[in-house]
C-alpha cells in the first residue's frame, strides 16, 4: 500500500462519507426516497442511516415531504454554491438586466453555467405575459444538444472544451466533425439560434457571457415562444437583438472588454 493510500485510510471519515452518499443519491431523486429505499440503494442498514437523515434534516439539507415518509433534498446546497464569489457576482449583475429583458420582450430567459460537464441553470426570469415558458433553477441540461451547451462549448478555449467533453459519457458524444461544425458556426455568428431538441415549438436563442479575462462564464438563453394569435411584444429577430445587447452589457459589467 502506498504512503498516500495509507494516509487516506488513517484520515477516513465514515460518518461524513455516509452523509455524502445520501446527498449524492438524493440529488437525482425528485420524487423523494423513503428510508427503506435509501437503505436498499446504498446497501446499508436502516439503523445506521436513520441518524444521518435526522441530522441532515435538522441542518436543512433534506426535507420530509408532507404526508409522506419520503425525504427530498433541499435547495441549501444550491444556496451555498451561490455564495461562491464568481456565481454571486454573476447573478447580482444578471438579475436586473434579465428582468429588464423579460419586461421589454415579454419572453422568459435563463442563465446557464457549466459545472462537471453539464449546464446548470443558476437564474431564471419569467415573462410577465400570461403565455410563458420557464426552466427550473438548479436544473441540469446536457451540453451537446442544447442551445446553452453549444454556446458554452463554442466560446470555451480548446483545453476547457476538451475537459468538458471528457466528462460526458462516450455514448452521448457528438461525432468530432459535428461538434466542430457547431462550434465554428456558433462562434462565427456570435450566438446560437436553434430549434429546441427538448420542447416542441420552442426556438432557443443564446449568447455568451464573458468575464474580465475574456473567458466564457455563462450562457444567456431565451426559449422563444411564438404566439399563434400574433400578440408577441417582439418578433424573433427583435428579441435576438435585445438579448445580444443585454448579454454584452452583462459581460461589460463583469469587466469584459472586447477590444483588449
PDB file of C-alpha atoms in Angstrom:
ATOM      1  CA  UNK A   1       0.000   0.000   0.000  1.00  0.00           C
ATOM      2  CA  UNK A   2       1.372   3.428  -0.960  1.00  0.00           C
ATOM      3  CA  UNK A   3       2.003   6.215   1.559  1.00  0.00           C
ATOM      4  CA  UNK A   4      -0.893   8.242   0.078  1.00  0.00           C
ATOM      5  CA  UNK A   5      -3.296   5.293   0.388  1.00  0.00           C
ATOM      6  CA  UNK A   6      -2.146   4.730   3.982  1.00  0.00           C
ATOM      7  CA  UNK A   7      -2.833   8.380   4.864  1.00  0.00           C
ATOM      8  CA  UNK A   8      -6.249   8.193   3.207  1.00  0.00           C
ATOM      9  CA  UNK A   9      -7.143   5.232   5.410  1.00  0.00           C
ATOM     10  CA  UNK A  10      -5.810   6.992   8.520  1.00  0.00           C
ATOM     11  CA  UNK A  11      -7.892  10.085   7.852  1.00  0.00           C
ATOM     12  CA  UNK A  12     -11.087   8.437   6.611  1.00  0.00           C
ATOM     13  CA  UNK A  13     -14.360   9.793   7.998  1.00  0.00           C
ATOM     14  CA  UNK A  14     -17.026   7.076   7.663  1.00  0.00           C
ATOM     15  CA  UNK A  15     -19.861   9.230   9.019  1.00  0.00           C
ATOM     16  CA  UNK A  16     -19.072  12.052   6.603  1.00  0.00           C
ATOM     17  CA  UNK A  17     -18.830   9.589   3.707  1.00  0.00           C
ATOM     18  CA  UNK A  18     -22.202   8.163   4.686  1.00  0.00           C
ATOM     19  CA  UNK A  19     -23.813  11.614   4.705  1.00  0.00           C
ATOM     20  CA  UNK A  20     -22.311  12.489   1.330  1.00  0.00           C
ATOM     21  CA  UNK A  21     -23.514   9.170  -0.104  1.00  0.00           C
ATOM     22  CA  UNK A  22     -27.050  10.069   0.979  1.00  0.00           C
ATOM     23  CA  UNK A  23     -26.917  13.571  -0.532  1.00  0.00           C
ATOM     24  CA  UNK A  24     -25.419  12.353  -3.819  1.00  0.00           C
ATOM     25  CA  UNK A  25     -28.083   9.657  -4.088  1.00  0.00           C
ATOM     26  CA  UNK A  26     -30.949  12.039  -3.345  1.00  0.00           C
ATOM     27  CA  UNK A  27     -29.706  14.734  -5.731  1.00  0.00           C
ATOM     28  CA  UNK A  28     -31.226  12.887  -8.679  1.00  0.00           C
ATOM     29  CA  UNK A  29     -34.459  11.801  -6.985  1.00  0.00           C
ATOM     30  CA  UNK A  30     -37.100  14.490  -7.499  1.00  0.00           C
ATOM     31  CA  UNK A  31     -39.952  12.385  -6.068  1.00  0.00           C
ATOM     32  CA  UNK A  32     -38.114  11.654  -2.831  1.00  0.00           C
ATOM     33  CA  UNK A  33     -36.938   8.419  -1.223  1.00  0.00           C
ATOM     34  CA  UNK A  34     -38.040   6.579   1.907  1.00  0.00           C
ATOM     35  CA  UNK A  35     -35.587   5.275   4.498  1.00  0.00           C
ATOM     36  CA  UNK A  36     -36.107   1.751   3.151  1.00  0.00           C
ATOM     37  CA  UNK A  37     -35.383   2.878  -0.428  1.00  0.00           C
ATOM     38  CA  UNK A  38     -32.234   4.728   0.633  1.00  0.00           C
ATOM     39  CA  UNK A  39     -31.113   1.657   2.577  1.00  0.00           C
ATOM     40  CA  UNK A  40     -31.673  -0.624  -0.422  1.00  0.00           C
ATOM     41  CA  UNK A  41     -29.984   1.693  -2.927  1.00  0.00           C
ATOM     42  CA  UNK A  42     -26.926   2.325  -0.746  1.00  0.00           C
ATOM     43  CA  UNK A  43     -26.692  -1.224   0.573  1.00  0.00           C
ATOM     44  CA  UNK A  44     -26.611  -0.021   4.187  1.00  0.00           C
ATOM     45  CA  UNK A  45     -28.658  -0.849   7.267  1.00  0.00           C
ATOM     46  CA  UNK A  46     -31.623   1.407   8.039  1.00  0.00           C
ATOM     47  CA  UNK A  47     -30.407   1.822  11.614  1.00  0.00           C
ATOM     48  CA  UNK A  48     -27.084   3.377  10.525  1.00  0.00           C
ATOM     49  CA  UNK A  49     -28.794   5.729   8.053  1.00  0.00           C
ATOM     50  CA  UNK A  50     -31.625   6.969  10.254  1.00  0.00           C
ATOM     51  CA  UNK A  51     -29.454   9.164  12.498  1.00  0.00           C
ATOM     52  CA  UNK A  52     -27.737  10.654   9.454  1.00  0.00           C
ATOM     53  CA  UNK A  53     -31.116  11.555   7.952  1.00  0.00           C
ATOM     54  CA  UNK A  54     -32.221  13.195  11.201  1.00  0.00           C
ATOM     55  CA  UNK A  55     -29.084  15.367  11.298  1.00  0.00           C
ATOM     56  CA  UNK A  56     -29.324  16.281   7.599  1.00  0.00           C
ATOM     57  CA  UNK A  57     -32.944  17.299   8.120  1.00  0.00           C
ATOM     58  CA  UNK A  58     -32.103  19.353  11.228  1.00  0.00           C
ATOM     59  CA  UNK A  59     -29.359  21.171   9.288  1.00  0.00           C
ATOM     60  CA  UNK A  60     -31.721  21.900   6.389  1.00  0.00           C
ATOM     61  CA  UNK A  61     -30.044  19.762   3.722  1.00  0.00           C
ATOM     62  CA  UNK A  62     -33.062  17.494   3.266  1.00  0.00           C
ATOM     63  CA  UNK A  63     -36.799  17.815   3.896  1.00  0.00           C
ATOM     64  CA  UNK A  64     -39.567  15.327   4.612  1.00  0.00           C
ATOM     65  CA  UNK A  65     -42.359  15.504   2.051  1.00  0.00           C
ATOM     66  CA  UNK A  66     -45.734  16.431   3.630  1.00  0.00           C
ATOM     67  CA  UNK A  67     -47.956  13.448   4.486  1.00  0.00           C
ATOM     68  CA  UNK A  68     -45.201  11.081   3.422  1.00  0.00           C
ATOM     69  CA  UNK A  69     -42.283   9.076   4.761  1.00  0.00           C
ATOM     70  CA  UNK A  70     -40.080  10.205   1.885  1.00  0.00           C
ATOM     71  CA  UNK A  71     -37.089  12.512   2.111  1.00  0.00           C
ATOM     72  CA  UNK A  72     -36.149  15.004  -0.601  1.00  0.00           C
ATOM     73  CA  UNK A  73     -33.024  17.105  -0.978  1.00  0.00           C
ATOM     74  CA  UNK A  74     -33.478  20.809  -0.198  1.00  0.00           C
ATOM     75  CA  UNK A  75     -32.027  23.829  -2.016  1.00  0.00           C
ATOM     76  CA  UNK A  76     -29.477  24.502   0.739  1.00  0.00           C
ATOM     77  CA  UNK A  77     -26.518  23.076  -1.197  1.00  0.00           C
ATOM     78  CA  UNK A  78     -27.553  25.124  -4.215  1.00  0.00           C
ATOM     79  CA  UNK A  79     -27.710  28.193  -1.979  1.00  0.00           C
ATOM     80  CA  UNK A  80     -24.235  27.505  -0.616  1.00  0.00           C
ATOM     81  CA  UNK A  81     -22.890  27.169  -4.153  1.00  0.00           C
ATOM     82  CA  UNK A  82     -24.404  30.568  -4.945  1.00  0.00           C
ATOM     83  CA  UNK A  83     -22.222  32.087  -2.236  1.00  0.00           C
ATOM     84  CA  UNK A  84     -19.121  31.371  -4.305  1.00  0.00           C
ATOM     85  CA  UNK A  85     -17.735  34.766  -5.356  1.00  0.00           C
ATOM     86  CA  UNK A  86     -17.987  34.163  -9.125  1.00  0.00           C
ATOM     87  CA  UNK A  87     -21.570  32.868  -9.078  1.00  0.00           C
ATOM     88  CA  UNK A  88     -22.668  35.508  -6.587  1.00  0.00           C
ATOM     89  CA  UNK A  89     -21.230  38.299  -8.726  1.00  0.00           C
ATOM     90  CA  UNK A  90     -22.686  36.946 -11.968  1.00  0.00           C
ATOM     91  CA  UNK A  91     -26.189  36.599 -10.524  1.00  0.00           C
ATOM     92  CA  UNK A  92     -26.050  40.023  -8.857  1.00  0.00           C
ATOM     93  CA  UNK A  93     -25.183  41.644 -12.188  1.00  0.00           C
ATOM     94  CA  UNK A  94     -27.546  39.464 -14.218  1.00  0.00           C
ATOM     95  CA  UNK A  95     -30.713  39.905 -12.159  1.00  0.00           C
ATOM     96  CA  UNK A  96     -31.675  43.497 -13.120  1.00  0.00           C
ATOM     97  CA  UNK A  97     -30.603  43.023 -16.740  1.00  0.00           C
ATOM     98  CA  UNK A  98     -32.585  39.810 -17.136  1.00  0.00           C
ATOM     99  CA  UNK A  99     -35.604  41.479 -15.544  1.00  0.00           C
ATOM    100  CA  UNK A 100     -35.249  44.376 -17.988  1.00  0.00           C
ATOM    101  CA  UNK A 101     -35.090  41.950 -20.904  1.00  0.00           C
ATOM    102  CA  UNK A 102     -38.153  39.957 -19.831  1.00  0.00           C
ATOM    103  CA  UNK A 103     -40.212  43.102 -19.284  1.00  0.00           C
ATOM    104  CA  UNK A 104     -39.252  44.536 -22.686  1.00  0.00           C
ATOM    105  CA  UNK A 105     -39.624  41.370 -24.734  1.00  0.00           C
ATOM    106  CA  UNK A 106     -42.315  39.541 -22.731  1.00  0.00           C
ATOM    107  CA  UNK A 107     -40.184  36.412 -23.091  1.00  0.00           C
ATOM    108  CA  UNK A 108     -38.629  34.338 -20.309  1.00  0.00           C
ATOM    109  CA  UNK A 109     -34.855  33.953 -20.077  1.00  0.00           C
ATOM    110  CA  UNK A 110     -32.389  31.930 -18.045  1.00  0.00           C
ATOM    111  CA  UNK A 111     -28.679  31.874 -17.256  1.00  0.00           C
ATOM    112  CA  UNK A 112     -26.616  28.687 -17.505  1.00  0.00           C
ATOM    113  CA  UNK A 113     -23.095  27.889 -16.285  1.00  0.00           C
ATOM    114  CA  UNK A 114     -21.004  24.774 -16.874  1.00  0.00           C
ATOM    115  CA  UNK A 115     -20.288  22.502 -13.940  1.00  0.00           C
ATOM    116  CA  UNK A 116     -18.855  18.983 -14.243  1.00  0.00           C
ATOM    117  CA  UNK A 117     -19.580  18.756 -17.980  1.00  0.00           C
ATOM    118  CA  UNK A 118     -23.223  19.762 -17.597  1.00  0.00           C
ATOM    119  CA  UNK A 119     -25.069  23.024 -17.872  1.00  0.00           C
ATOM    120  CA  UNK A 120     -26.688  24.232 -14.641  1.00  0.00           C
ATOM    121  CA  UNK A 121     -29.422  26.876 -14.580  1.00  0.00           C
ATOM    122  CA  UNK A 122     -28.440  29.447 -11.944  1.00  0.00           C
ATOM    123  CA  UNK A 123     -31.051  32.120 -12.689  1.00  0.00           C
ATOM    124  CA  UNK A 124     -34.443  32.307 -14.384  1.00  0.00           C
ATOM    125  CA  UNK A 125     -36.681  35.285 -15.161  1.00  0.00           C
ATOM    126  CA  UNK A 126     -40.281  34.681 -16.182  1.00  0.00           C
ATOM    127  CA  UNK A 127     -42.068  36.661 -18.840  1.00  0.00           C
ATOM    128  CA  UNK A 128     -44.758  38.999 -17.470  1.00  0.00           C
ATOM    129  CA  UNK A 129     -47.053  37.584 -20.166  1.00  0.00           C
ATOM    130  CA  UNK A 130     -49.721  35.001 -19.327  1.00  0.00           C
ATOM    131  CA  UNK A 131     -48.205  32.791 -22.040  1.00  0.00           C
ATOM    132  CA  UNK A 132     -44.730  31.830 -20.931  1.00  0.00           C
ATOM    133  CA  UNK A 133     -42.232  29.023 -20.633  1.00  0.00           C
ATOM    134  CA  UNK A 134     -39.557  28.701 -17.976  1.00  0.00           C
ATOM    135  CA  UNK A 135     -36.969  26.284 -16.635  1.00  0.00           C
ATOM    136  CA  UNK A 136     -36.353  25.407 -13.000  1.00  0.00           C
ATOM    137  CA  UNK A 137     -33.385  26.977 -11.196  1.00  0.00           C
ATOM    138  CA  UNK A 138     -30.881  24.229 -10.478  1.00  0.00           C
ATOM    139  CA  UNK A 139     -31.955  22.179 -13.494  1.00  0.00           C
ATOM    140  CA  UNK A 140     -29.148  20.393 -15.318  1.00  0.00           C
ATOM    141  CA  UNK A 141     -29.001  20.428 -19.105  1.00  0.00           C
ATOM    142  CA  UNK A 142     -26.722  18.490 -21.471  1.00  0.00           C
ATOM    143  CA  UNK A 143     -24.033  20.422 -23.311  1.00  0.00           C
ATOM    144  CA  UNK A 144     -24.091  18.511 -26.569  1.00  0.00           C
ATOM    145  CA  UNK A 145     -27.689  19.117 -27.681  1.00  0.00           C
ATOM    146  CA  UNK A 146     -28.879  22.349 -26.079  1.00  0.00           C
ATOM    147  CA  UNK A 147     -28.567  25.991 -27.040  1.00  0.00           C
ATOM    148  CA  UNK A 148     -26.760  26.886 -23.813  1.00  0.00           C
ATOM    149  CA  UNK A 149     -24.426  23.911 -24.181  1.00  0.00           C
ATOM    150  CA  UNK A 150     -23.486  24.890 -27.726  1.00  0.00           C
ATOM    151  CA  UNK A 151     -22.686  28.425 -26.556  1.00  0.00           C
ATOM    152  CA  UNK A 152     -20.560  27.243 -23.627  1.00  0.00           C
ATOM    153  CA  UNK A 153     -18.659  24.769 -25.810  1.00  0.00           C
ATOM    154  CA  UNK A 154     -18.198  27.111 -28.770  1.00  0.00           C
ATOM    155  CA  UNK A 155     -16.723  30.003 -26.807  1.00  0.00           C
ATOM    156  CA  UNK A 156     -14.595  27.912 -24.438  1.00  0.00           C
ATOM    157  CA  UNK A 157     -10.883  27.692 -25.146  1.00  0.00           C
ATOM    158  CA  UNK A 158      -9.683  24.424 -26.639  1.00  0.00           C
ATOM    159  CA  UNK A 159      -8.403  22.944 -23.366  1.00  0.00           C
ATOM    160  CA  UNK A 160     -11.594  23.795 -21.471  1.00  0.00           C
ATOM    161  CA  UNK A 161     -13.708  22.309 -24.253  1.00  0.00           C
ATOM    162  CA  UNK A 162     -11.721  19.069 -24.112  1.00  0.00           C
ATOM    163  CA  UNK A 163     -12.230  18.861 -20.340  1.00  0.00           C
ATOM    164  CA  UNK A 164     -15.979  19.424 -20.780  1.00  0.00           C
ATOM    165  CA  UNK A 165     -16.238  16.726 -23.437  1.00  0.00           C
ATOM    166  CA  UNK A 166     -14.143  14.266 -21.409  1.00  0.00           C
ATOM    167  CA  UNK A 167     -16.755  14.455 -18.648  1.00  0.00           C
ATOM    168  CA  UNK A 168     -19.616  13.487 -20.970  1.00  0.00           C
ATOM    169  CA  UNK A 169     -20.259   9.722 -21.318  1.00  0.00           C
ATOM    170  CA  UNK A 170     -18.787   8.430 -24.572  1.00  0.00           C
ATOM    171  CA  UNK A 171     -22.192   7.077 -25.623  1.00  0.00           C
ATOM    172  CA  UNK A 172     -23.538  10.646 -25.687  1.00  0.00           C
ATOM    173  CA  UNK A 173     -20.632  12.243 -27.539  1.00  0.00           C
ATOM    174  CA  UNK A 174     -21.273  14.011 -30.801  1.00  0.00           C
ATOM    175  CA  UNK A 175     -19.032  12.968 -33.704  1.00  0.00           C
ATOM    176  CA  UNK A 176     -15.977  15.236 -33.706  1.00  0.00           C
ATOM    177  CA  UNK A 177     -16.799  16.754 -37.087  1.00  0.00           C
ATOM    178  CA  UNK A 178     -20.374  17.555 -35.975  1.00  0.00           C
ATOM    179  CA  UNK A 179     -19.174  19.206 -32.760  1.00  0.00           C
ATOM    180  CA  UNK A 180     -16.534  21.173 -34.675  1.00  0.00           C
ATOM    181  CA  UNK A 181     -19.136  22.400 -37.178  1.00  0.00           C
ATOM    182  CA  UNK A 182     -21.465  23.512 -34.368  1.00  0.00           C
ATOM    183  CA  UNK A 183     -18.707  25.347 -32.509  1.00  0.00           C
ATOM    184  CA  UNK A 184     -17.407  27.029 -35.671  1.00  0.00           C
ATOM    185  CA  UNK A 185     -20.900  28.156 -36.687  1.00  0.00           C
ATOM    186  CA  UNK A 186     -21.865  29.474 -33.247  1.00  0.00           C
ATOM    187  CA  UNK A 187     -18.564  31.275 -32.748  1.00  0.00           C
ATOM    188  CA  UNK A 188     -18.683  32.840 -36.219  1.00  0.00           C
ATOM    189  CA  UNK A 189     -22.159  34.298 -35.751  1.00  0.00           C
ATOM    190  CA  UNK A 190     -21.611  35.169 -32.080  1.00  0.00           C
ATOM    191  CA  UNK A 191     -24.658  33.322 -30.735  1.00  0.00           C
ATOM    192  CA  UNK A 192     -26.698  30.137 -31.063  1.00  0.00           C
ATOM    193  CA  UNK A 193     -30.096  30.010 -32.715  1.00  0.00           C
ATOM    194  CA  UNK A 194     -31.683  26.562 -32.792  1.00  0.00           C
ATOM    195  CA  UNK A 195     -34.970  24.701 -32.508  1.00  0.00           C
ATOM    196  CA  UNK A 196     -35.227  23.184 -29.041  1.00  0.00           C
ATOM    197  CA  UNK A 197     -34.495  19.467 -29.001  1.00  0.00           C
ATOM    198  CA  UNK A 198     -36.371  19.137 -25.713  1.00  0.00           C
ATOM    199  CA  UNK A 199     -39.623  21.117 -26.194  1.00  0.00           C
ATOM    200  CA  UNK A 200     -41.602  21.192 -29.460  1.00  0.00           C
ATOM    201  CA  UNK A 201     -42.445  24.651 -30.777  1.00  0.00           C
ATOM    202  CA  UNK A 202     -39.699  26.445 -28.835  1.00  0.00           C
ATOM    203  CA  UNK A 203     -36.855  28.185 -30.625  1.00  0.00           C
ATOM    204  CA  UNK A 204     -33.829  28.922 -28.443  1.00  0.00           C
ATOM    205  CA  UNK A 205     -31.520  31.927 -28.732  1.00  0.00           C
ATOM    206  CA  UNK A 206     -28.342  32.009 -26.667  1.00  0.00           C
ATOM    207  CA  UNK A 207     -25.479  34.477 -26.208  1.00  0.00           C
ATOM    208  CA  UNK A 208     -22.197  34.053 -24.312  1.00  0.00           C
ATOM    209  CA  UNK A 209     -21.330  35.997 -21.158  1.00  0.00           C
ATOM    210  CA  UNK A 210     -17.624  36.775 -20.721  1.00  0.00           C
ATOM    211  CA  UNK A 211     -15.602  37.827 -17.674  1.00  0.00           C
ATOM    212  CA  UNK A 212     -12.733  40.324 -17.421  1.00  0.00           C
ATOM    213  CA  UNK A 213     -10.272  37.702 -18.698  1.00  0.00           C
ATOM    214  CA  UNK A 214     -12.308  37.073 -21.826  1.00  0.00           C
ATOM    215  CA  UNK A 215     -13.384  33.610 -20.672  1.00  0.00           C
ATOM    216  CA  UNK A 216     -16.954  32.490 -21.249  1.00  0.00           C
ATOM    217  CA  UNK A 217     -18.602  32.084 -17.841  1.00  0.00           C
ATOM    218  CA  UNK A 218     -22.272  31.638 -18.733  1.00  0.00           C
ATOM    219  CA  UNK A 219     -24.841  31.443 -21.497  1.00  0.00           C
ATOM    220  CA  UNK A 220     -27.892  33.721 -21.536  1.00  0.00           C
ATOM    221  CA  UNK A 221     -30.759  31.905 -23.242  1.00  0.00           C
ATOM    222  CA  UNK A 222     -34.302  32.699 -24.345  1.00  0.00           C
ATOM    223  CA  UNK A 223     -36.726  29.870 -25.144  1.00  0.00           C
ATOM    224  CA  UNK A 224     -38.678  31.954 -27.659  1.00  0.00           C
ATOM    225  CA  UNK A 225     -42.426  31.335 -27.823  1.00  0.00           C
ATOM    226  CA  UNK A 226     -44.280  32.491 -30.923  1.00  0.00           C
ATOM    227  CA  UNK A 227     -47.937  33.236 -30.123  1.00  0.00           C
ATOM    228  CA  UNK A 228     -50.403  31.840 -32.645  1.00  0.00           C
ATOM    229  CA  UNK A 229     -52.599  34.931 -32.240  1.00  0.00           C
ATOM    230  CA  UNK A 230     -49.690  37.224 -33.244  1.00  0.00           C
ATOM    231  CA  UNK A 231     -49.666  39.002 -29.878  1.00  0.00           C
ATOM    232  CA  UNK A 232     -45.892  38.796 -29.341  1.00  0.00           C
ATOM    233  CA  UNK A 233     -44.472  42.026 -27.947  1.00  0.00           C
ATOM    234  CA  UNK A 234     -41.408  41.481 -30.180  1.00  0.00           C
ATOM    235  CA  UNK A 235     -40.721  39.244 -33.143  1.00  0.00           C
ATOM    236  CA  UNK A 236     -37.900  36.710 -33.082  1.00  0.00           C
ATOM    237  CA  UNK A 237     -35.287  38.915 -34.765  1.00  0.00           C
ATOM    238  CA  UNK A 238     -36.016  41.845 -32.441  1.00  0.00           C
ATOM    239  CA  UNK A 239     -35.707  39.607 -29.385  1.00  0.00           C
ATOM    240  CA  UNK A 240     -32.347  38.388 -30.687  1.00  0.00           C
ATOM    241  CA  UNK A 241     -31.059  41.963 -30.991  1.00  0.00           C
ATOM    242  CA  UNK A 242     -32.219  42.928 -27.496  1.00  0.00           C
ATOM    243  CA  UNK A 243     -30.814  39.738 -25.966  1.00  0.00           C
ATOM    244  CA  UNK A 244     -27.447  40.377 -27.617  1.00  0.00           C
ATOM    245  CA  UNK A 245     -27.388  43.878 -26.151  1.00  0.00           C
ATOM    246  CA  UNK A 246     -28.257  42.575 -22.668  1.00  0.00           C
ATOM    247  CA  UNK A 247     -25.536  39.908 -22.899  1.00  0.00           C
ATOM    248  CA  UNK A 248     -22.957  42.492 -23.959  1.00  0.00           C
ATOM    249  CA  UNK A 249     -23.870  44.796 -21.076  1.00  0.00           C
ATOM    250  CA  UNK A 250     -23.686  41.886 -18.660  1.00  0.00           C
ATOM    251  CA  UNK A 251     -20.198  40.985 -19.906  1.00  0.00           C
ATOM    252  CA  UNK A 252     -19.045  44.601 -19.671  1.00  0.00           C
ATOM    253  CA  UNK A 253     -20.228  44.800 -16.064  1.00  0.00           C
ATOM    254  CA  UNK A 254     -18.156  41.685 -15.373  1.00  0.00           C
ATOM    255  CA  UNK A 255     -15.129  43.594 -16.679  1.00  0.00           C
ATOM    256  CA  UNK A 256     -15.036  42.258 -20.236  1.00  0.00           C
ATOM    257  CA  UNK A 257     -13.538  44.491 -22.916  1.00  0.00           C
ATOM    258  CA  UNK A 258     -13.753  43.020 -26.413  1.00  0.00           C
ATOM    259  CA  UNK A 259     -11.115  45.472 -27.666  1.00  0.00           C
ATOM    260  CA  UNK A 260      -8.423  44.228 -25.278  1.00  0.00           C
TER     261      UNK A 260
END
